[in-house]
C-alpha positions as semicolon CSV with decimal commas, in nm:
position;residue;x (nm);y (nm);z (nm)
1;M;13,884;32,520;22,876
2;N;13,688;32,779;22,731
3;I;13,878;32,798;22,394
4;E;13,724;33,138;22,282
5;Q;13,801;33,278;22,625
6;A;14,162;33,163;22,587
7;R;14,188;33,280;22,244
8;F;14,070;33,616;22,350
9;N;14,299;33,659;22,643
10;M;14,594;33,543;22,418
11;I;14,533;33,836;22,168
12;E;14,466;34,086;22,434
13;Q;14,718;34,021;22,706
14;Q;15,019;33,881;22,488
15;I;14,979;33,998;22,142
16;R;14,813;34,344;22,179
17;T;15,086;34,432;22,440
18;W;15,363;34,327;22,218
19;D;15,289;34,618;21,976
20;V;15,053;34,438;21,747
21;L;14,795;34,704;21,714
22;D;14,667;34,630;21,374
23;Q;14,297;34,548;21,416
24;D;14,328;34,340;21,090
25;I;14,567;34,122;21,227
26;L;14,413;34,092;21,552
27;N;14,069;33,979;21,361
28;L;14,270;33,737;21,172
29;L;14,402;33,568;21,482
30;S;14,051;33,522;21,577
31;K;13,948;33,377;21,243
32;V;14,252;33,115;21,200
33;K;14,220;32,863;21,485
34;R;14,555;32,822;21,610
35;E;14,449;32,525;21,850
36;E;14,401;32,317;21,543
37;F;14,759;32,351;21,414
38;V;14,907;32,271;21,731
39;P;15,005;31,884;21,790
40;Q;14,746;31,716;21,973
41;T;14,933;31,649;22,300
42;Y;14,997;32,022;22,342
43;R;14,646;32,148;22,228
44;T;14,587;32,283;22,585
45;L;14,884;32,514;22,527
46;A;14,781;32,664;22,211
47;F;14,724;33,002;22,367
48;V;15,004;33,014;22,608
49;D;15,311;33,257;22,568
50;M;15,554;32,967;22,487
51;E;15,725;32,767;22,206
52;I;15,547;32,431;22,159
53;P;15,730;32,112;22,044
54;L;15,637;31,998;21,708
55;G;15,878;31,691;21,689
56;H;16,189;31,638;21,506
57;N;16,354;31,851;21,756
58;Q;16,165;32,168;21,629
59;L;15,936;32,415;21,806
60;M;15,645;32,631;21,695
61;M;15,699;32,994;21,756
62;Q;15,528;33,191;22,038
63;P;15,185;33,331;21,927
64;K;15,298;33,701;21,971
65;L;15,605;33,641;21,734
66;E;15,392;33,478;21,456
67;A;15,148;33,789;21,487
68;R;15,432;34,040;21,491
69;I;15,584;33,889;21,173
70;V;15,252;33,913;20,974
71;Q;15,199;34,276;21,093
72;E;15,543;34,400;21,004
73;L;15,529;34,234;20,664
74;S;15,232;34,462;20,564
75;I;15,116;34,178;20,324
76;K;14,889;34,258;20,026
77;K;14,630;34,048;19,851
78;T;14,871;34,060;19,530
79;D;15,160;33,933;19,726
80;K;15,361;33,615;19,635
81;I;15,521;33,493;19,939
82;L;15,811;33,245;20,021
83;E;15,799;33,085;20,375
84;V;16,145;32,887;20,472
85;G;16,025;32,637;20,730
86;T;15,651;32,538;20,729
87;G;15,674;32,372;21,065
88;S;15,286;32,350;21,206
89;G;15,151;32,525;20,890
90;Y;14,989;32,783;21,139
91;L;15,203;33,083;20,994
92;T;15,167;32,962;20,651
93;A;14,769;32,991;20,704
94;L;14,823;33,351;20,842
95;L;15,044;33,445;20,534
96;A;14,797;33,262;20,291
97;H;14,502;33,429;20,430
98;Q;14,680;33,782;20,379
99;G;14,861;33,723;20,047
100;H;14,785;33,597;19,725
101;H;15,011;33,269;19,721
102;V;15,235;33,111;19,964
103;H;15,528;32,883;19,858
104;S;15,619;32,713;20,181
105;V;15,937;32,485;20,197
106;D;16,038;32,259;20,492
107;I;16,329;31,997;20,518
108;V;16,123;31,766;20,734
109;P;15,871;31,568;20,514
110;D;15,646;31,495;20,822
111;F;15,586;31,882;20,860
112;K;15,473;31,925;20,499
113;T;15,232;31,614;20,502
114;R;15,062;31,737;20,839
115;A;15,046;32,107;20,747
116;E;14,887;32,024;20,400
117;V;14,608;31,822;20,565
118;K;14,533;32,110;20,817
119;L;14,544;32,373;20,555
120;K;14,318;32,193;20,322
121;A;14,089;32,133;20,619
122;H;14,068;32,514;20,661
123;G;14,000;32,580;20,286
124;F;14,352;32,742;20,212
125;A;14,389;32,663;19,844
126;N;14,681;32,925;19,788
127;A;14,956;32,767;19,981
128;S;15,208;32,506;19,796
129;L;15,404;32,314;20,039
130;E;15,736;32,142;19,940
131;V;15,994;31,943;20,089
132;G;16,347;32,072;20,050
133;D;16,649;32,274;20,206
134;A;16,584;32,621;20,151
135;A;16,808;32,758;20,410
136;R;17,042;32,903;20,145
137;G;16,760;33,029;19,894
138;W;16,476;32,879;19,718
139;S;16,462;33,074;19,378
140;R;16,246;32,844;19,175
141;H;15,938;33,049;19,238
142;G;16,085;33,388;19,255
143;P;16,134;33,666;19,259
144;Y;15,898;33,716;19,558
145;D;15,694;33,994;19,720
146;V;15,754;33,865;20,064
147;I;15,997;33,650;20,220
148;V;15,995;33,476;20,575
149;L;16,256;33,261;20,741
150;T;16,108;33,087;21,035
151;G;16,442;33,012;21,203
152;S;16,709;33,216;21,303
153;I;17,036;33,257;21,087
154;P;17,386;33,379;21,179
155;I;17,416;33,593;20,862
156;L;17,153;33,667;20,594
157;P;17,252;33,491;20,251
158;E;17,256;33,735;19,966
159;V;17,035;33,487;19,741
160;F;16,729;33,595;19,949
161;L;16,805;33,956;19,876
162;H;16,821;33,883;19,510
163;D;16,495;33,706;19,520
164;L;16,293;34,006;19,656
165;K;16,113;34,221;19,407
166;P;16,144;34,592;19,415
167;G;15,920;34,685;19,697
168;G;15,952;34,334;19,853
169;R;15,991;34,267;20,225
170;M;16,160;34,001;20,395
171;F;16,148;33,893;20,772
172;A;16,462;33,743;20,930
173;I;16,590;33,682;21,267
174;V;16,975;33,723;21,243
175;G;17,234;33,654;21,499
176;D;17,371;33,393;21,749
177;A;17,192;33,302;22,079
178;P;17,146;33,478;22,298
179;A;17,152;33,797;22,115
180;M;16,950;33,781;21,790
181;Q;16,785;34,065;21,610
182;A;16,459;34,055;21,408
183;Q;16,507;34,244;21,106
184;L;16,292;34,374;20,832
185;V;16,456;34,403;20,483
186;T;16,289;34,607;20,214
187;C;16,419;34,611;19,847
188;M;16,388;34,971;19,763
189;A;16,518;34,912;19,415
190;E;16,734;34,645;19,223
191;G;17,039;34,617;19,438
192;A;16,920;34,857;19,691
193;Y;16,805;34,742;20,044
194;N;16,679;34,895;20,362
195;T;16,709;34,696;20,676
196;V;16,521;34,803;20,998
197;T;16,597;34,608;21,336
198;L;16,256;34,573;21,479
199;F;16,328;34,395;21,822
200;E;16,553;34,130;21,998
201;T;16,458;33,777;22,050
202;N;16,606;33,433;22,061
203;I;16,453;33,146;21,840
204;Q;16,586;32,810;21,699
205;P;16,848;32,825;21,443
206;L;16,737;32,736;21,077
207;I;16,865;32,373;20,979
208;N;17,148;32,419;20,766
209;A;17,177;32,791;20,785
210;Q;17,484;32,957;20,610
211;Q;17,757;32,996;20,858
212;P;17,988;33,288;20,867
213;E;18,361;33,233;20,863
214;R;18,476;33,226;21,216
215;F;18,813;33,311;21,351
216;V;19,011;33,040;21,519
217;F;19,291;33,150;21,757
């Protein structure tokens, strides 16, 4: 496989056509080597438009979704970022490249261990990985400029809103399968938030995500 040709095809055929047009983001996808964050068994699928098994019943997002997340968040070099769900560590690397520091939390210890090795190998010193259940908030390093939830949630816990600085942005995929909405929430001022629905998608739920009260007839 010609890896660089496959990477180019991924960027041009999948990602650019999915409204990722920011050239800085497209350049970033050339710099951070996605195939080196994919489990060895699936490395030949690193550039395919699909979710990739990571083990522990978890999946790596499609490349176009990872790229779209980073574009929509408009990350600045001064931003402190919370990532809920480290997974492969690839999105962590993209966030770390763009921001000041990433605090990434995963409930699966194996993901933290593997991602730390990969991030260190690629020279990312501005990402701190922790093991824990952050599905209902992770305020210990807050408030944050950026929050990213890498699994879907039926409802958005208010604690995440409270942990956003004024001007802060949060990306979350909210709803139940198959009708989930990718949302960008911006803290306009303390206690005031603006939510924009970006697109519809369907991804795995976040482990231990807060559930709404459901009516039983």
